[in-house]
Amino acid sequence: MPFTVKCQGQERSYEEKLSLLELEKDFGIEPERFIAAMVNNRVRDLNYEVYYDAEVEFLDLRDHEAMKIYEATLRYIVAMAFHNLYPDLKIRFAYNVSRCISVHLIDSKMVANTAMLLRLNHEVERIVAADYPITRTVVPNEKAAEIYRERGFNDKISLLEYRPEKTVHLNECNGYLDYMYSHLAPSTGHIKDYKIRLYAPGFLVQYPRSECGGKIPPFEDAPTFGRTLKESHDWAKIAGIDTVAKINHEIEHNGSVEFINICEARHNRMLAELGQLIEDDIEDIRLVCVAGPSSSGKTTFANRLRIELLSRGIHPIRISIDDYYKTRNEAPLDENGNPDLEAIGALDTELFNQNMLDLINGEEVQLPKFDFKVGHRVPGRKLRVHHDEPIIIEGIHALNDLLTPSISKANKFKVFISPQAQINLDDHNPLSLTDLRLIRRLVRDYKFRAAPAEETFSMWGNVRAGEFKWIYPFQEGSDYVFNSFLPYELAVMRKYALPLLSNIDKESPYFPLAERLIRMMKFFLDMKDEWVPSNSLMREFIGGSCYADV
């Protein structure tokens, strides 16, 4: 039956089905520029065959979903290169500093060194230059288990038990088989832009980012952030919960109560460690500055830190940076000419700095209060603080010294908070930290603001842009990094998030994103949240927090 394809303002009719790669040629599109395509608002790999009326949009690396496919294909090629060079060597991928993929050598006497880097680079270059086709084969789960067993992919076998589908789409390339839980590029020749570097104890792989216009961002080391990620992985491995299958096993065999308490105990231990650091230097610390990206759990954390300090005889005072917003028409403009409310220039930094300085000097201060109903500041409480009353400030710019230039660095203790997950579907498929925070925000926005998922998605790009500009550049200057990730949280979030994602219309521009998040969430078992403590950071997103009215 004849069908019509619309693409790049053109419309053509066809009698027989053809692949998206063939459509590229027919429409005269530059080969290997595009990684995937949208077909009637569904993300498809370029081997996908069209046989019905369709609107097709080819996606390059400026598109977030295409970038995800590129990154998954690059991981596939690196895994293939390791298999070719060191067939007995197991590797594990994770996400790491400077928006890179990290490669860890598992249980091996081999050491990542310059010689290995040269061999790996050469083999990846060879695979890319050969432009091997990457095909997808559908096999029953039982057959997939046999294939995994033959190749020693025990980590993949464990997850098969929790796969809701009865089949697996294996990826094959020049005899190498793997499964990346993602669409892949149609051939290795599509992956031309990457950098591999030594980064003890393994390697880092840089790749293009959609938020950087499809280019590789400059490498910026972040040893504090990297150390936190390593600690997160080490603890998850010791606790036996470093993969989704192990988390599910913990829920099934040891129950929700024990699992929740194990995770919450780690948060309690970190809070105690942080409290001790502040107590040890309390003679000098006057400001405790807390910042982190969206949906990190900053509000609950600030409340719990206050309680921790109170238990040590320290009486902190919380002051909201939000009360120092200028009026909307005083805010600086972004590149589109709209008020940039996330810029530090949207705050009255001069007044904030003076107020904090006066308080530290023991003076009484009339604080402002921003009235969001009228859109400007009004007089707030009068306050005087004593020497045993450090001030906790929490907000997007709390770590930026431009907020408090008159206050000595010795008087500031900076805390960066963010979920630093090192959890994998399997060794070759890590979970995204950004997707984790997006799920948190999705659930919270619906729960407390009645905001549908599409509204949350529509703001996410601007939120992320603000984070890269105003938060991440200051994380390395922090005195303590609090990892707000709770390994049980996605099992709890599942029942809240999946209905919101499933309700997004197939015609919505956010449907591809929702579909990808569903693919991630579906592997987790549901877990009841009745045993989640009322002071848990998780309660900030699912409700029931004892700090809700504080």
Tab-separated table of C-alpha atoms in Angstrom, residues 96 158 171 175 260 277 309 313 376 433 456 465 504 511:
chain	number	residue	atom	x	y	z
A	96	ASN	CA	32.021	10.849	36.472
A	158	SER	CA	20.595	-11.090	37.162
A	171	ASN	CA	23.071	-5.569	19.619
A	175	GLY	CA	30.713	-10.749	16.069
A	260	ILE	CA	15.295	1.750	54.206
A	277	LEU	CA	33.385	19.175	61.413
A	309	LEU	CA	23.801	21.094	65.365
A	313	GLY	CA	24.634	22.664	71.750
A	376	HIS	CA	8.581	42.634	45.877
A	433	LEU	CA	22.263	11.188	37.944
A	456	THR	CA	8.160	19.971	34.696
A	465	ALA	CA	21.408	25.589	32.022
A	504	ILE	CA	1.939	11.926	28.484
A	511	PHE	CA	6.838	11.819	24.857
